[in-house]
mmCIF file of C-alpha atoms in Angstrom:
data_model
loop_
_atom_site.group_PDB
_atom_site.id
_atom_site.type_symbol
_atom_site.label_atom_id
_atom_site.label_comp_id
_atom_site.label_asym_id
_atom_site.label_seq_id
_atom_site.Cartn_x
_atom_site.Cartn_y
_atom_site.Cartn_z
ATOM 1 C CA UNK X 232 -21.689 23.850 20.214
ATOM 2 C CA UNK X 233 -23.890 21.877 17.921
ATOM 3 C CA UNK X 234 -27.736 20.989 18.808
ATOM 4 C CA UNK X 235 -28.743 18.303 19.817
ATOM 5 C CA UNK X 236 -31.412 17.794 16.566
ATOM 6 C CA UNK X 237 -31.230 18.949 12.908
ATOM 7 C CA UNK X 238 -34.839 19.764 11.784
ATOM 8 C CA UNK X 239 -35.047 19.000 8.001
ATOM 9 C CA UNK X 240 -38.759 19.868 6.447
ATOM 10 C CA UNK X 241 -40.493 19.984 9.967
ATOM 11 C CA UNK X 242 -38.830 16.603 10.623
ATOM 12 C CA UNK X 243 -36.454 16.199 14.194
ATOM 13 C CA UNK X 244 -33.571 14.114 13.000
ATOM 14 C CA UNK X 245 -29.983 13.562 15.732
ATOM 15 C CA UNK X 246 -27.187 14.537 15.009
ATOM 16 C CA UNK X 247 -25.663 11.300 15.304
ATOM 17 C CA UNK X 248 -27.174 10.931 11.977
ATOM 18 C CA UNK X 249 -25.664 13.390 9.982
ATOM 19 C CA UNK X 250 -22.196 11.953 11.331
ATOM 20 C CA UNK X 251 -23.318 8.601 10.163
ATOM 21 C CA UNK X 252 -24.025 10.708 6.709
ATOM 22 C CA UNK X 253 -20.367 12.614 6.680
ATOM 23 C CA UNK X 254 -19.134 9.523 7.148
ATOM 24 C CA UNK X 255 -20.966 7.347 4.167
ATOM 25 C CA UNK X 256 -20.450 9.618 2.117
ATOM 26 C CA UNK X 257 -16.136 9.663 3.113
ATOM 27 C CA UNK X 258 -16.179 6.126 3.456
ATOM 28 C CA UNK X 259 -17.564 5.189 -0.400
ATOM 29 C CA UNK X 260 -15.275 7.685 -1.605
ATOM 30 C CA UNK X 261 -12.375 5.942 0.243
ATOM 31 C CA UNK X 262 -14.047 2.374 -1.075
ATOM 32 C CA UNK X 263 -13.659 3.472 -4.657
ATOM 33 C CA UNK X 264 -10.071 4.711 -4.081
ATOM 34 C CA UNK X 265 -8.997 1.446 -2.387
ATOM 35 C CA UNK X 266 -10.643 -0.734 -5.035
ATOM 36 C CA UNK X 267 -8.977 1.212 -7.868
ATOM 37 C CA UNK X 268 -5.145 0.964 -6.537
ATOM 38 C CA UNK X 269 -6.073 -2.882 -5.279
ATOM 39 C CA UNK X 270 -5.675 -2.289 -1.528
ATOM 40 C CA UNK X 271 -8.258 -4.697 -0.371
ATOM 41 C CA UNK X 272 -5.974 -7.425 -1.700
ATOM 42 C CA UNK X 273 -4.012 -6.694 1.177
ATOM 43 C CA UNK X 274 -6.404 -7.703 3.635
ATOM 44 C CA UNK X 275 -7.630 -11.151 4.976
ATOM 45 C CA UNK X 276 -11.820 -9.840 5.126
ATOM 46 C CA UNK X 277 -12.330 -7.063 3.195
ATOM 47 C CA UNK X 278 -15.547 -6.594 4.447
ATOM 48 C CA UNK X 279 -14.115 -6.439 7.888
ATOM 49 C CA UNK X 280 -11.797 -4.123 6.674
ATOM 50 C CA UNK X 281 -14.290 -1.466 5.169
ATOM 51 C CA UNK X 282 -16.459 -1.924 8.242
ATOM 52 C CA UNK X 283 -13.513 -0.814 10.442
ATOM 53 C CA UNK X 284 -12.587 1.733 8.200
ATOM 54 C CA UNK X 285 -16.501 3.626 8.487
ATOM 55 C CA UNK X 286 -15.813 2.684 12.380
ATOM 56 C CA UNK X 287 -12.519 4.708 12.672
ATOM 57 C CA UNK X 288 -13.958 7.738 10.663
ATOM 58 C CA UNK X 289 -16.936 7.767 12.490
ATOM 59 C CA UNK X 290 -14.971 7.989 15.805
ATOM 60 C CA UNK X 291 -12.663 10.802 14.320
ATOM 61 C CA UNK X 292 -15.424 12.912 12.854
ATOM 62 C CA UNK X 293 -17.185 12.735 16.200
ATOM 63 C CA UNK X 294 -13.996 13.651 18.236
ATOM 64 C CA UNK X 295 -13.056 16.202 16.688
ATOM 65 C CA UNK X 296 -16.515 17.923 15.447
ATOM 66 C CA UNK X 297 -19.242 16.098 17.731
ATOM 67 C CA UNK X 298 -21.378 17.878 20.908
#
């Protein structure tokens, strides 16, 4: 079970935010894939596209690892 805060130099942070971290850190790496093999070219809005994207790895990493 994780806590409910993460304590980083005497600081109380959620842990919603280190999700939102995991996830950043997925996402660009995802971004930079996608951009180098063209995919967003196969989207109307990419913009909406990479937004949904972070959305749907958010929601995963917090299903499967979240309190």
């Amino acid at each position: 079970m994780l806590p409910e805060t993460i304590t980083i130099g005497g600081i109380y942070l959620p842990v919603f935010l280190g999700f939102l971290g995991v996830t950043a850190v997925l996402y660009f790496g995802l971004r930079r894939v996608s951009q180098r093999l063209h995919l967003y070219r196969l989207f109307w809005h990419p913009a909406l596209a990479g937004a949904a994207a972070f959305v749907i790895m958010l929601s995963c990493l917090l299903l499967w690892f979240g309190p």
